[in-house]
Coordinates of C-alpha atoms and ligand atoms in Angstrom, one line a residue:
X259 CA 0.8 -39.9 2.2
X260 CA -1.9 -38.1 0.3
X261 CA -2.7 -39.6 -2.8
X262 CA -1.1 -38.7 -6.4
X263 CA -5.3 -37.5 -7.2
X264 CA -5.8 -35.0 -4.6
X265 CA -2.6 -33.7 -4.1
X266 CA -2.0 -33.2 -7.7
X267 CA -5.5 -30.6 -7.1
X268 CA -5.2 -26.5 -6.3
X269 CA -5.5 -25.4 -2.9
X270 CA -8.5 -22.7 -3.6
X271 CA -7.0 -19.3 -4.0
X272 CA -9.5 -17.6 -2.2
X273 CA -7.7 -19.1 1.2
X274 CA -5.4 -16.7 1.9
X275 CA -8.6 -13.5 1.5
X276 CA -10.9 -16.1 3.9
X277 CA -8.2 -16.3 6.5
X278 CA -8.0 -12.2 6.6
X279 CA -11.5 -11.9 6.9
X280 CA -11.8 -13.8 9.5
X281 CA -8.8 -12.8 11.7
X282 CA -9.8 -9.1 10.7
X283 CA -13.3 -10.2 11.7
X284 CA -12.6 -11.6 14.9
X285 CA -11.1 -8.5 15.8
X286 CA -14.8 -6.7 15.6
X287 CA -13.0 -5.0 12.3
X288 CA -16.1 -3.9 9.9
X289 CA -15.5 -5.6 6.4
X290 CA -17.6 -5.0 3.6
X291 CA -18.0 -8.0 2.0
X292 CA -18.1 -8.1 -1.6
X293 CA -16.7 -11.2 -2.2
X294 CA -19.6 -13.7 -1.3
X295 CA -21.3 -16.2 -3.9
X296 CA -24.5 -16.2 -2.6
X297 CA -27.9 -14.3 -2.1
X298 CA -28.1 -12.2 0.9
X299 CA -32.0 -12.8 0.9
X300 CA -33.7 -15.7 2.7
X301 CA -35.0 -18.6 1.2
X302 CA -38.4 -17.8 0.5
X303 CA -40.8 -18.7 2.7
X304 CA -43.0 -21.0 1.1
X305 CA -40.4 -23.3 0.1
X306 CA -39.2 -23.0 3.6
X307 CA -42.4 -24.0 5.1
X308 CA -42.8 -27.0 2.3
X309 CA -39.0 -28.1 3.9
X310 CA -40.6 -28.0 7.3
X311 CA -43.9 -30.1 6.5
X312 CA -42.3 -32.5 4.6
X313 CA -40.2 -33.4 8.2
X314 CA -43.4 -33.3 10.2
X315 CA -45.0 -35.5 7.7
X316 CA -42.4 -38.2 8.3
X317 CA -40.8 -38.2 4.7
X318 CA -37.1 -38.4 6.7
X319 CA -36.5 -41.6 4.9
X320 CA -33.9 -42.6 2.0
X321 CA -35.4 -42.0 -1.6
X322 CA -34.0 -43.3 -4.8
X323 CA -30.8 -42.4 -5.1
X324 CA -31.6 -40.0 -8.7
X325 CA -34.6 -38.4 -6.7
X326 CA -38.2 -38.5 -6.2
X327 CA -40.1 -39.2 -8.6
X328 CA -42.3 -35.9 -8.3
X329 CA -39.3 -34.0 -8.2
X330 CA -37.6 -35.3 -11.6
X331 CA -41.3 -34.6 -13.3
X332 CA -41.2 -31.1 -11.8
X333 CA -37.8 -30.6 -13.1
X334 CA -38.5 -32.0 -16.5
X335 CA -41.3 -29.7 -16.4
X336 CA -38.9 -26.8 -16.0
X337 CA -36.4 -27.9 -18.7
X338 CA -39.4 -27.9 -21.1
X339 CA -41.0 -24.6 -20.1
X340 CA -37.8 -22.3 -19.5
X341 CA -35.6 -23.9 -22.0
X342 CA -36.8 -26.0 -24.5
X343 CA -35.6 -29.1 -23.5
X344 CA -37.2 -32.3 -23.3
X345 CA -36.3 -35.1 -21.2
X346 CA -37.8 -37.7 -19.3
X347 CA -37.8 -38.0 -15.3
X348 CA -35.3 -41.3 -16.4
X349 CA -32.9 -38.4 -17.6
X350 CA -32.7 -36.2 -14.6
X351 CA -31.1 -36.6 -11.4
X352 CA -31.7 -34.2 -8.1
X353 CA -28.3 -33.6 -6.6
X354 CA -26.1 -32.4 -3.8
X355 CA -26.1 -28.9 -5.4
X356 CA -25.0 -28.5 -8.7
X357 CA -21.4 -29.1 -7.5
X358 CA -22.8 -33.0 -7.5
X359 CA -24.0 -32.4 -10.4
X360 CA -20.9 -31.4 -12.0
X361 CA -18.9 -33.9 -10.7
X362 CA -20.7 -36.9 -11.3
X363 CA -21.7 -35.8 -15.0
X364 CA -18.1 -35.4 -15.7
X365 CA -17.2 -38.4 -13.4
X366 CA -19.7 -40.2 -16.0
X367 CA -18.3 -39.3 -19.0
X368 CA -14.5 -38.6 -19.1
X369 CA -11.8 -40.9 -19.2
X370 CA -7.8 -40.4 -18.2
X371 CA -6.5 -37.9 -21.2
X372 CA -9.7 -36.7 -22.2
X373 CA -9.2 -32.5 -23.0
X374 CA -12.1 -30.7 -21.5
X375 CA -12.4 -26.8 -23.1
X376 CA -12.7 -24.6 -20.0
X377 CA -13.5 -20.7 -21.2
X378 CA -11.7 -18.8 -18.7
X379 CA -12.2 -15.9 -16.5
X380 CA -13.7 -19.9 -15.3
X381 CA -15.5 -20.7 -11.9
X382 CA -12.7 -21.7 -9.2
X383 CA -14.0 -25.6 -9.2
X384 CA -14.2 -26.8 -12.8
X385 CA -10.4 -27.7 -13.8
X386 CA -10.3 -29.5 -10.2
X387 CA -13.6 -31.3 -11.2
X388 CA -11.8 -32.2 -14.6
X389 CA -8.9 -33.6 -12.9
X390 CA -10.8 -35.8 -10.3
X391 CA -12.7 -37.3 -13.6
X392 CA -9.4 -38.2 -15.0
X393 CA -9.4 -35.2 -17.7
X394 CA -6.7 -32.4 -18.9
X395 CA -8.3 -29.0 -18.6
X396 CA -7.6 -27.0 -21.8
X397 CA -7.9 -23.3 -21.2
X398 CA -9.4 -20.7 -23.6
X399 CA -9.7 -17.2 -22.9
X400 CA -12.7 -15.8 -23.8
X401 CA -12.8 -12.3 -26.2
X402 CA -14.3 -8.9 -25.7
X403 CA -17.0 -8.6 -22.7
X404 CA -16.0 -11.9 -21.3
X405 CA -17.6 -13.3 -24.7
X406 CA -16.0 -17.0 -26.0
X407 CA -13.7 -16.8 -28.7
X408 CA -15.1 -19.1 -30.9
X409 CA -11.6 -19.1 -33.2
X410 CA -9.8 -19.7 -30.5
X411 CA -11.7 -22.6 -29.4
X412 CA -11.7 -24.2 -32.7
X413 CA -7.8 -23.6 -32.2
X414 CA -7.7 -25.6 -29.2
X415 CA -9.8 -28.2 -30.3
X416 CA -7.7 -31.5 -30.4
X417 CA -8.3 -35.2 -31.1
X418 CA -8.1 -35.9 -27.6
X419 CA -11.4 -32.9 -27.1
X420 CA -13.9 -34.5 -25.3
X421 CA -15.8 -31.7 -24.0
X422 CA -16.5 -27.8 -23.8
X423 CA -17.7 -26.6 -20.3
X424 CA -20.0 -23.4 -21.1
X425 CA -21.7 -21.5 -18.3
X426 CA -23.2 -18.4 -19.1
X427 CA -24.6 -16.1 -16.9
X428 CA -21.3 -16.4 -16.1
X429 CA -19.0 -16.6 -12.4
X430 CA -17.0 -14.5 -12.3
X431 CA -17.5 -12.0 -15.4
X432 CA -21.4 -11.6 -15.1
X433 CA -21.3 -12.0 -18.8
X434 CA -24.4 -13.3 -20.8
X435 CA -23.7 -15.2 -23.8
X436 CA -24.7 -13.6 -26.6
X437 CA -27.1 -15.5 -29.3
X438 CA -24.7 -14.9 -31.8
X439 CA -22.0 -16.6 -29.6
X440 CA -24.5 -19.2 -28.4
X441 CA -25.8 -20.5 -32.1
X442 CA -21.4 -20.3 -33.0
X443 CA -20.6 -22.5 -30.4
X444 CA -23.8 -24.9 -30.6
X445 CA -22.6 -25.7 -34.3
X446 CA -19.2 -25.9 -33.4
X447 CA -20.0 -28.6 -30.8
X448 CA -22.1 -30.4 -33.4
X449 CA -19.6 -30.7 -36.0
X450 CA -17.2 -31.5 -34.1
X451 CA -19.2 -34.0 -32.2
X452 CA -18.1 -32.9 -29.3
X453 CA -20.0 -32.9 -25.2
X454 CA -20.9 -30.1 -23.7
X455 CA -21.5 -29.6 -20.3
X456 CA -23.7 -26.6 -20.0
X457 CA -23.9 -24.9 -16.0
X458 CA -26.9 -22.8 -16.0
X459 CA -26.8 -22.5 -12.6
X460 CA -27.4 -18.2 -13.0
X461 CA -29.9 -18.5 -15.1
X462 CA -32.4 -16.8 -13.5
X463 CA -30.4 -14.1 -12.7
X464 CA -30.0 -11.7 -16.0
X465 CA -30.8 -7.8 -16.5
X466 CA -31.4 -5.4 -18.5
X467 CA -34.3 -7.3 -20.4
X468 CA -32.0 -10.1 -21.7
X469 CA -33.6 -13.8 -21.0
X470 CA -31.5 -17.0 -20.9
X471 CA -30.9 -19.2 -23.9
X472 CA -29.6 -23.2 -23.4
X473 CA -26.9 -23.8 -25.8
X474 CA -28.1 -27.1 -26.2
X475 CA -31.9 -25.9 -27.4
X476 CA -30.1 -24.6 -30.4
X477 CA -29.3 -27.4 -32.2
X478 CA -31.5 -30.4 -31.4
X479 CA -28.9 -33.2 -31.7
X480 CA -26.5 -31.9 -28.9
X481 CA -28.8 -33.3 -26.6
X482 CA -27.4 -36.4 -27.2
X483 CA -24.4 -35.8 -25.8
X484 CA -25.3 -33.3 -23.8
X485 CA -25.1 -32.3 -19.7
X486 CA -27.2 -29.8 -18.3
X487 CA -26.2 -28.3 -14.6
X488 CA -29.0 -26.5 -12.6
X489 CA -29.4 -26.3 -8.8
X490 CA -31.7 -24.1 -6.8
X491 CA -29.0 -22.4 -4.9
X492 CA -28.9 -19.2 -6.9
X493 CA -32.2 -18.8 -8.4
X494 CA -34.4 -20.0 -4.8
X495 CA -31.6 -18.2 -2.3
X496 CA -31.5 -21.5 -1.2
X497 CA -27.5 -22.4 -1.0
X498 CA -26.9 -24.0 2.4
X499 CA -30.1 -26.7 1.7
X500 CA -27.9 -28.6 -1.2
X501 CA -29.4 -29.5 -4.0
X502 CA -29.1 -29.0 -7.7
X503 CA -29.9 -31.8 -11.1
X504 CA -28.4 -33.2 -13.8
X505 CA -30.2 -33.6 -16.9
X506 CA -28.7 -35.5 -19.3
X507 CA -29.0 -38.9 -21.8
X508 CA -30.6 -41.4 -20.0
X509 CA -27.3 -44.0 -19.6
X510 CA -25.0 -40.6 -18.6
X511 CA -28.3 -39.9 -16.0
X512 CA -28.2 -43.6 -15.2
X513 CA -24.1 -43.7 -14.6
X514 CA -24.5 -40.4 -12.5
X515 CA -27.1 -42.1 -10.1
X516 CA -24.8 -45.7 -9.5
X517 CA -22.0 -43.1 -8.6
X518 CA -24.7 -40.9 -6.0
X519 CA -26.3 -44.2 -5.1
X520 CA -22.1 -45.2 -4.3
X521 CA -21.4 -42.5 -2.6
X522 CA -23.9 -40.1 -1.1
X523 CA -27.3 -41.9 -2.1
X524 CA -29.9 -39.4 -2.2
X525 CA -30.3 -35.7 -1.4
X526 CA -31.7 -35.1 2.0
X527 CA -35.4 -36.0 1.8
X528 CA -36.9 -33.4 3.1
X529 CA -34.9 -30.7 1.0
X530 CA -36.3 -32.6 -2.1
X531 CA -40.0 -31.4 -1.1
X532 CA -39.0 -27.9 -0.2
X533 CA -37.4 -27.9 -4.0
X534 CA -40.1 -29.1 -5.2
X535 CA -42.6 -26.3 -3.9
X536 CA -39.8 -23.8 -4.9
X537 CA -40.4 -25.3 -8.8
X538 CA -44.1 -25.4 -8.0
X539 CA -44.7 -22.3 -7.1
X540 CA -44.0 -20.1 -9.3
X541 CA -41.5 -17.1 -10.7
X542 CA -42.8 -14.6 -8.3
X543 CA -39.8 -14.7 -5.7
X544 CA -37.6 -14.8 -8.4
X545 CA -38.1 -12.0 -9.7
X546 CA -38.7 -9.7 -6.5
X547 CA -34.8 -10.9 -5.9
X548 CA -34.1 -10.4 -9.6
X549 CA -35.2 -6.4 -9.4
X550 CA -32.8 -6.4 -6.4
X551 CA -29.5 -7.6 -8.1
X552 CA -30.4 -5.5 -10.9
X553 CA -30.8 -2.3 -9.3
X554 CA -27.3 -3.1 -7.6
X555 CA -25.7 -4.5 -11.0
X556 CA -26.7 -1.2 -12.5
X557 CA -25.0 0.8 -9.2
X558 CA -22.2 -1.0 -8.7
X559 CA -20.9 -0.9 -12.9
X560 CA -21.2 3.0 -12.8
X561 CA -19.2 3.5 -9.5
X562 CA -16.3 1.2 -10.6
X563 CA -15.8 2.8 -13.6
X564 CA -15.5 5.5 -11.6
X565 CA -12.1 4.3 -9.7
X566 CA -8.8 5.1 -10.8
X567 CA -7.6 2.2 -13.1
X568 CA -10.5 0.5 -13.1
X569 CA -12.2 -0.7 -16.3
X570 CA -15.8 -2.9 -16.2
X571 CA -17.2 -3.8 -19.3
X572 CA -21.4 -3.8 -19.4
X573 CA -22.4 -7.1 -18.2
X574 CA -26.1 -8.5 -17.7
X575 CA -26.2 -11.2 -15.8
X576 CA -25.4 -13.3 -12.2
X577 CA -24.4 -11.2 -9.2
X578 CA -20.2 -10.7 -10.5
X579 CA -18.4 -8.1 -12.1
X580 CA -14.8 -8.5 -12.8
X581 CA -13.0 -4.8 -13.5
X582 CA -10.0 -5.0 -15.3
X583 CA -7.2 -2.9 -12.9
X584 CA -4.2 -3.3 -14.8
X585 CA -4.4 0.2 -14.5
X586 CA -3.4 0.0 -11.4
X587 CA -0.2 -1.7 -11.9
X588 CA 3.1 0.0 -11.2
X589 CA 1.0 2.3 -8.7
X590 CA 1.6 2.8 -4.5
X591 CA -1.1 2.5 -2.6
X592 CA -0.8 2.6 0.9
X593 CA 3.1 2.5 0.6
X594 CA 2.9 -0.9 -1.9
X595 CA 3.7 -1.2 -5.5
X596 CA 0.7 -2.9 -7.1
X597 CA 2.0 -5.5 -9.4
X598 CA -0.6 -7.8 -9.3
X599 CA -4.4 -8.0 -8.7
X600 CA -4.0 -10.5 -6.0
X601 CA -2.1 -8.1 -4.2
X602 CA -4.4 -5.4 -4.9
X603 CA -7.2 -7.7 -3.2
X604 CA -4.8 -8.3 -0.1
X605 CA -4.0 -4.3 0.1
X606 CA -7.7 -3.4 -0.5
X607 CA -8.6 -6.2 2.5
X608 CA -5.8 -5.0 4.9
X609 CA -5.6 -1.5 4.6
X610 CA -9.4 -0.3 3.3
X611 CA -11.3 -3.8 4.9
X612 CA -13.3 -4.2 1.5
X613 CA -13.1 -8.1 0.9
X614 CA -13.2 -9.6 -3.3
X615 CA -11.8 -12.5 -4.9
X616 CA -8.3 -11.7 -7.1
X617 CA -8.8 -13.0 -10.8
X618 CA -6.3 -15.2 -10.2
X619 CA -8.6 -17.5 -8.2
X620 CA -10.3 -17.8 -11.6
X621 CA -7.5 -18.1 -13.9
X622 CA -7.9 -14.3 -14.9
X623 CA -4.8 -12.2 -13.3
X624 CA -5.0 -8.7 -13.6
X625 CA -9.0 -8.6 -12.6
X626 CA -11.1 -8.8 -9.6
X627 CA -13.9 -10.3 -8.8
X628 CA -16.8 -8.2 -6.9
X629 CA -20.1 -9.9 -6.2
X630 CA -22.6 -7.4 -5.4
X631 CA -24.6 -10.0 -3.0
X632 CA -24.7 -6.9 -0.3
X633 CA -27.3 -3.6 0.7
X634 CA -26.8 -1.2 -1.9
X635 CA -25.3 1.0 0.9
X636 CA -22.9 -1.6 1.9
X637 CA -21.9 -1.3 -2.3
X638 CA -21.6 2.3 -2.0
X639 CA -19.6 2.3 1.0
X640 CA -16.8 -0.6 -0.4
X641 CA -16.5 1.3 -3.2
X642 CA -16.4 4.9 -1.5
X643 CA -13.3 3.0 0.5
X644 CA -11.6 1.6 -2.4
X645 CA -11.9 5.0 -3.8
X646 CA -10.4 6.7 -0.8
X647 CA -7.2 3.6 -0.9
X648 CA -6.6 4.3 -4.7
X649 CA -6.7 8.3 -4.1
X650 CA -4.8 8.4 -0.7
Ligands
LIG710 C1 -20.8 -21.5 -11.9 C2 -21.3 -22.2 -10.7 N1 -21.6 -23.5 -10.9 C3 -22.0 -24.3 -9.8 C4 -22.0 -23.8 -8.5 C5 -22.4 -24.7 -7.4 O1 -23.6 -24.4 -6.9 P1 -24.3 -25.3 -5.8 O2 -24.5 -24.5 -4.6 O3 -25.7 -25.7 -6.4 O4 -23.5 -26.5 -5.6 C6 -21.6 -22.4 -8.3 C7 -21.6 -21.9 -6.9 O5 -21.0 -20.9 -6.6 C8 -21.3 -21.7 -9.4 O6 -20.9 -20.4 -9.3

């Protein structure tokens, strides 16, 4: 029998769009995919290169289990540069992707019963992460443009609160914190005392001239309790090498390297000194890719808007957008009642082969979730298709 833990967890919603694409795929049927969570560009090639020295230079051998030690620095580095933040190299921990990350902080810090504040539209993973620590997810929808609602956090705040999960640039909604919502929420979490678990995994990845702000550099004494999540799969194009940190109070840091050192000891050497190049060398990549989501963040929010029931608030960051199509409700397309947006995703797979994530996969019926990690064409042409579906 499975256990009472992982069968009390959600099979992932996005199952049932995977298994279309691929039949559909296996059929030589031409998909455009606008449902992947990752950059369509290659890992740059200088971090590549690093990855392949470091295995002809022999460093294939286990390393501590929280990283090496050059690798922490670097990342320290980073958190005091970019965001403000200072820790020690005894405070981070390099990880398998931020996913590690995410599970071992929580792992680290929650106990059964614990309420952990998740602000949905929320990433697919973080209520199952909750539960495998032990916790009760508590979700609170955010306000206009995906923003928290700060009232209706302090409304859900309960003596059992442990922690707020905050991850802005945001998956799905593309949204951007604002300052205003940022400086609410870092006070909020002080007086309350609460942790926060801060994913800045998109950070990189914001438009239209807006720049990223840690939650945690607002009010100094978060830090204490305190988890930042980072990786290098977003901002490096660099998802399939695994590995992302942990920064965090040095006995959390310390708890989430016995639980690595238990389980998966340390990230694959050699990806450690291909991160480490991708720290060392620089913002230049990033931003070349940066100017690319951009140009297709600013394409891709005028042509929904354009489709029938559609309705996609300005957003500036990550590589998401999640319309509103309620206005699609109650309408036939291609002979089927729309009633929901998971249906709508099914229909718009099936009958216009233009793959996205249904809201509901991220606790947000009624939306869907495009990622615009495709060739501007390939954007043009989903959305010419949905187009045609909604108007047919
Ligand atoms: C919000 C968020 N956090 C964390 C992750 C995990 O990233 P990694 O590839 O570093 O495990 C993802 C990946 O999709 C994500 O969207």
């Amino acid at each position: 029998m499975i256990s009472k833990l992982v069968s009390g967890l959600n099979p992932s919603a996005t199952v049932e769009i995977q298994e279309t694409l691929a039949q559909l795929t296996a059929k030589g049927v031409d998909v455009v995919r606008l449902n992947a969570g990752e950059p369509d560009m290659p890992t740059p090639a200088h971090i590549v290169d690093a990855g392949i020295n470091a295995l002809r230079e022999g460093k294939t051998r286990y390393t501590p289990a929280a990283g090496i030690l050059p690798l922490r620095e670097a990342i320290a580095e980073k958190l005091e540069r970019d965001n403000g933040l200072h820790y020690e190299s005894s405070g981070i921990v390099v990880t398998t992707g931020a996913k590690q990350a995410l599970v071992n902080a929580l792992l680290a810090v929650i106990d059964p019963g614990d309420e952990v504040i998740i602000l949905t539209p929320a990433w697919v993973s973080y209520p199952d992460m909750v539960k495998i620590a032990g916790g009760v997810p508590v979700f609170v929808p955010t306000g206009p443009g995906y923003q928290p609602d700060i009232r209706a956090i302090e409304r859900a705040i309960t003596p059992k609160t442990k922690l707020i999960l905050i991850n802005s640039p945001n998956n799905p909604t593309g949204a951007v914190y604002t300052e205003e919502k940022l400086h609410a929420l870092a006070d909020l979490i002080a007086e309350r005392k609460l942790w926060v678990l801060s994913d800045e995994i998109y950070e990189k990845l914001i438009y239209k001239g807006k720049t990223h702000t840690s939650v945690v550099s607002l009010r100094p004494e978060l830090a204490e309790r305190a988890l930042i999540v980072n990786g290098f799969s977003k901002a490096f194009a660099m998802t399939g090498w695994r590995a992302g940190y942990l920064a965090a109070p040095k006995p959390i840091a310390k708890a989430a390297t016995i639980l690595a050192g238990h389980m998966t000891s340390n990230v694959t050497t050699f990806v450690q000194w291909a991160c480490l190049a991708a720290l060392g060398g620089g913002d230049t990549c990033i931003e070349a890719m940066r100017d690319v989501f951009a140009a297709r963040q600013t394409v891709i929010e005028g042509l929904l808007n354009e489709l029938p029931g559609f309705t996609a608030g300005p957003v500036d960051g990550a590589f998401y957008m999640m319309p509103d199509v309620t206005g699609v409700f109650g309408r036939t397309v291609a002979g089927v009642t729309i009633e929901s947006s998971a249906q709508l995703a099914h229909v718009m797979l099936e009958k216009a082969h233009v793959a996205v994530i249904p809201g509901e996969a991220f606790f947000s019926p009624g939306t869907l979730r495009f990622s615009y990690c495709v060739s501007e064409a390939d954007i043009r042409e989903g959305i010419s298709r949905i187009g045609q579906l909604l108007g047919g």
